[in-house]
């Protein structure tokens, strides 16, 4: 893809974040988060889905902690580990245009991406998979920075209600589910991560055996 075309996509996507409206796509409770549908242009999103690695690919590392977290994820060490056809999306999501739009919306200055992809990358959860309610650790070992925002792009065009896999947002104690966000295709979720931003998958996945929950997850940091 030409640089000029990719820049245009980054500008369009960044503007969608800046234009998020209170209580329509941007919310303060239970902690700041934004939900943007149809985030990438259709052709761009469709290419991501087509390039998403098969679950039998050696790219995956399995996380299997019963009752805590069960999923597959990539272990990228740099941008050179990103599969062909997906690098452009990561470039958009890590671009200064995207960072500035998040900074403006969330009121967090000097946001930086993670070139080490510590915990970030592609995620797959199969039927029965789960993610216990938790808050994220915020210290980045490689840089000494502190995690401030998480971004999740969902790639599940066939998702149906009843399959589970919704993103759950909880109150400040982590005891009460406040809101569920469905993992709809080409839906972007960004949320503030701090000491009380409890989140997880409220229920184990109930996807059909031949379907999986796909997402791209990236993290963003500040000095303090």
Coordinates of C-alpha atoms in Angstrom, one line a residue:
X1 CA 0.0 0.0 0.0
X2 CA 1.3 3.5 -0.9
X3 CA 2.4 5.7 2.0
X4 CA -0.2 8.4 0.9
X5 CA -3.0 5.8 1.0
X6 CA -2.1 4.5 4.4
X7 CA -1.7 8.0 5.7
X8 CA -5.3 8.8 4.5
X9 CA -6.6 5.7 6.3
X10 CA -4.8 6.8 9.5
X11 CA -6.3 10.3 9.2
X12 CA -9.8 8.9 8.7
X13 CA -9.5 6.5 11.7
X14 CA -7.9 9.1 13.9
X15 CA -10.8 11.6 13.1
X16 CA -13.3 8.9 14.2
X17 CA -11.7 8.9 17.6
X18 CA -11.6 12.6 17.9
X19 CA -15.3 12.9 17.0
X20 CA -16.5 10.3 19.5
X21 CA -19.5 11.7 21.3
X22 CA -20.1 11.5 25.0
X23 CA -22.5 8.7 26.0
X24 CA -22.8 7.6 22.4
X25 CA -19.4 6.2 21.7
X26 CA -17.3 7.6 24.5
X27 CA -18.1 6.8 28.1
X28 CA -16.8 7.8 31.5
X29 CA -18.3 4.9 33.5
X30 CA -17.2 2.6 35.0
X31 CA -13.9 3.9 33.6
X32 CA -13.1 5.9 30.4
X33 CA -13.6 3.9 27.2
X34 CA -14.6 4.4 23.6
X35 CA -16.4 2.0 21.2
X36 CA -16.1 2.8 17.5
X37 CA -17.8 0.6 14.9
X38 CA -16.6 0.2 11.3
X39 CA -13.3 1.5 12.4
X40 CA -11.2 0.6 9.3
X41 CA -12.4 1.0 5.7
X42 CA -14.1 -2.2 4.6
X43 CA -11.4 -3.4 2.2
X44 CA -8.7 -2.8 4.8
X45 CA -10.6 -4.7 7.5
X46 CA -11.4 -7.5 5.1
X47 CA -7.7 -7.9 4.2
X48 CA -6.9 -8.1 7.9
X49 CA -9.4 -10.9 8.4
X50 CA -8.1 -12.8 5.4
X51 CA -4.5 -12.5 6.6
X52 CA -5.3 -13.5 10.2
X53 CA -3.2 -16.7 10.9
X54 CA -5.0 -20.0 11.2
X55 CA -5.1 -21.4 14.8
X56 CA -2.8 -24.3 13.7
X57 CA -0.1 -21.8 12.7
X58 CA 3.2 -22.1 14.8
X59 CA 2.9 -18.3 15.4
X60 CA 0.7 -19.0 18.5
X61 CA 1.6 -19.4 22.1
X62 CA -1.1 -21.0 24.3
X63 CA -2.0 -19.4 27.6
X64 CA -3.8 -22.0 29.7
X65 CA -4.3 -21.0 33.3
X66 CA -7.5 -22.7 34.4
X67 CA -10.0 -20.2 35.8
X68 CA -7.7 -17.3 35.0
X69 CA -7.0 -17.1 31.3
X70 CA -7.3 -19.5 28.4
X71 CA -6.3 -18.2 24.9
X72 CA -3.8 -18.2 22.1
X73 CA -1.6 -15.1 21.5
X74 CA 1.4 -14.1 19.4
X75 CA 4.7 -13.3 20.9
X76 CA 6.0 -10.6 18.6
X77 CA 9.4 -9.1 19.6
X78 CA 9.4 -6.4 16.9
X79 CA 7.4 -5.3 13.9
X80 CA 9.3 -7.8 11.8
X81 CA 7.3 -10.6 13.4
X82 CA 4.0 -9.2 12.2
X83 CA 2.4 -11.4 9.5
X84 CA 2.4 -10.0 5.9
X85 CA -0.7 -7.9 5.2
X86 CA -1.2 -6.9 8.9
X87 CA 1.8 -4.6 9.3
X88 CA -0.2 -1.7 7.8
X89 CA -2.9 -1.9 10.5
X90 CA -0.3 -1.9 13.3
X91 CA 1.4 1.1 11.7
X92 CA -1.9 3.0 11.7
X93 CA -2.6 2.0 15.3
X94 CA 0.9 3.0 16.4
X95 CA 1.1 6.2 14.3
X96 CA 1.4 9.7 15.8
X97 CA -2.0 10.5 14.3
X98 CA -3.6 7.8 16.2
X99 CA -1.7 8.6 19.4
X100 CA -2.7 12.2 19.2
X101 CA -6.4 11.4 18.8
X102 CA -6.3 9.1 21.8
X103 CA -4.5 11.7 23.8
X104 CA -7.1 14.4 23.0
X105 CA -10.1 12.1 23.8
X106 CA -8.8 10.6 27.0
X107 CA -6.9 13.7 28.2
X108 CA -3.6 11.8 28.6
X109 CA -0.5 13.5 27.3
X110 CA 2.6 12.2 25.7
X111 CA 1.3 8.7 24.8
X112 CA 3.8 6.3 23.3
X113 CA 3.3 2.9 21.5
X114 CA 5.2 -0.3 22.4
X115 CA 7.8 -1.3 19.8
X116 CA 8.5 -4.4 21.9
X117 CA 4.9 -5.6 21.7
X118 CA 5.0 -6.8 25.3
X119 CA 1.8 -8.7 25.6
X120 CA 0.4 -7.0 22.5
X121 CA -0.4 -8.5 19.1
X122 CA -2.9 -11.0 17.9
X123 CA -5.3 -12.9 20.2
X124 CA -7.5 -16.0 19.7
X125 CA -10.0 -17.5 22.1
X126 CA -11.7 -20.8 21.3
X127 CA -14.9 -22.2 22.8
X128 CA -14.5 -22.6 26.5
X129 CA -11.8 -19.9 26.7
X130 CA -12.0 -17.2 29.3
X131 CA -10.3 -14.2 30.9
X132 CA -10.9 -13.7 34.6
X133 CA -11.8 -10.3 35.9
X134 CA -8.6 -8.3 36.5
X135 CA -6.7 -5.0 36.3
X136 CA -3.6 -4.9 34.2
X137 CA -0.1 -4.6 35.5
X138 CA 1.1 -1.1 34.3
X139 CA 4.9 -1.3 34.4
X140 CA 6.8 -1.9 31.1
X141 CA 10.0 -3.8 31.9
X142 CA 11.8 -2.9 28.6
X143 CA 11.2 0.9 28.8
X144 CA 10.3 1.7 32.4
X145 CA 7.1 3.4 31.1
X146 CA 3.6 2.9 32.5
X147 CA 0.7 1.5 30.6
X148 CA -2.2 3.9 30.3
X149 CA -4.4 2.7 27.4
X150 CA -5.5 -0.6 25.8
X151 CA -6.8 -0.9 22.3
X152 CA -8.7 -3.9 21.0
X153 CA -9.8 -4.4 17.4
X154 CA -12.3 -7.3 16.9
X155 CA -12.4 -9.4 13.8
X156 CA -15.5 -11.6 14.2
X157 CA -17.8 -11.1 11.2
X158 CA -20.1 -14.1 12.2
X159 CA -20.5 -13.4 15.9
X160 CA -23.9 -14.0 17.3
X161 CA -25.5 -13.1 20.6
X162 CA -25.3 -16.2 22.8
X163 CA -21.8 -17.1 21.7
X164 CA -20.2 -15.2 24.6
X165 CA -16.9 -13.4 24.3
X166 CA -18.2 -9.9 25.2
X167 CA -15.8 -7.5 26.8
X168 CA -16.9 -6.9 30.3
X169 CA -16.3 -3.7 32.3
X170 CA -16.7 -3.9 36.0
X171 CA -17.0 -1.5 39.0
X172 CA -14.0 -0.3 41.0
X173 CA -14.0 -3.4 43.2
X174 CA -14.2 -5.8 40.3
X175 CA -17.3 -7.5 41.9
X176 CA -20.1 -6.1 39.7
X177 CA -20.4 -6.2 35.9
X178 CA -21.4 -2.8 34.7
X179 CA -21.4 -3.2 30.9
X180 CA -20.8 -5.8 28.1
X181 CA -19.3 -4.8 24.7
X182 CA -19.9 -7.4 21.9
X183 CA -16.8 -8.4 19.9
X184 CA -18.3 -7.2 16.6
X185 CA -16.4 -7.2 13.4
X186 CA -14.2 -4.1 12.8
X187 CA -15.2 -2.7 16.2
X188 CA -12.4 -0.8 18.1
X189 CA -12.5 -0.5 21.9
X190 CA -10.0 1.7 23.7
X191 CA -10.0 1.9 27.5
X192 CA -8.2 3.6 30.3
X193 CA -6.1 1.2 32.3
X194 CA -5.4 1.9 35.9
X195 CA -5.7 0.5 39.4
X196 CA -9.5 0.2 39.2
X197 CA -10.3 -0.6 35.6
X198 CA -11.4 -4.1 36.2
X199 CA -12.3 -6.0 33.0
X200 CA -12.5 -9.5 31.5
X201 CA -14.7 -12.0 29.8
X202 CA -17.8 -12.4 32.0
X203 CA -18.6 -15.9 30.7
X204 CA -16.5 -18.7 29.0
X205 CA -16.9 -18.7 25.3
X206 CA -19.6 -20.7 23.7
X207 CA -18.5 -20.3 20.1
X208 CA -19.2 -23.1 17.6
X209 CA -16.3 -25.6 17.3
X210 CA -15.3 -24.2 14.0
X211 CA -15.3 -20.6 15.1
X212 CA -12.9 -18.6 17.2
X213 CA -12.8 -15.1 18.8
X214 CA -10.2 -13.0 17.0
X215 CA -8.7 -9.7 18.0
X216 CA -5.7 -7.4 17.8
X217 CA -4.6 -5.9 21.1
X218 CA -2.1 -3.1 21.5
X219 CA -1.0 -1.2 24.6
X220 CA 0.1 2.4 25.1
X221 CA 2.3 4.1 27.7
X222 CA 3.4 7.3 29.3
X223 CA 6.4 8.2 31.4
X224 CA 4.3 8.6 34.6

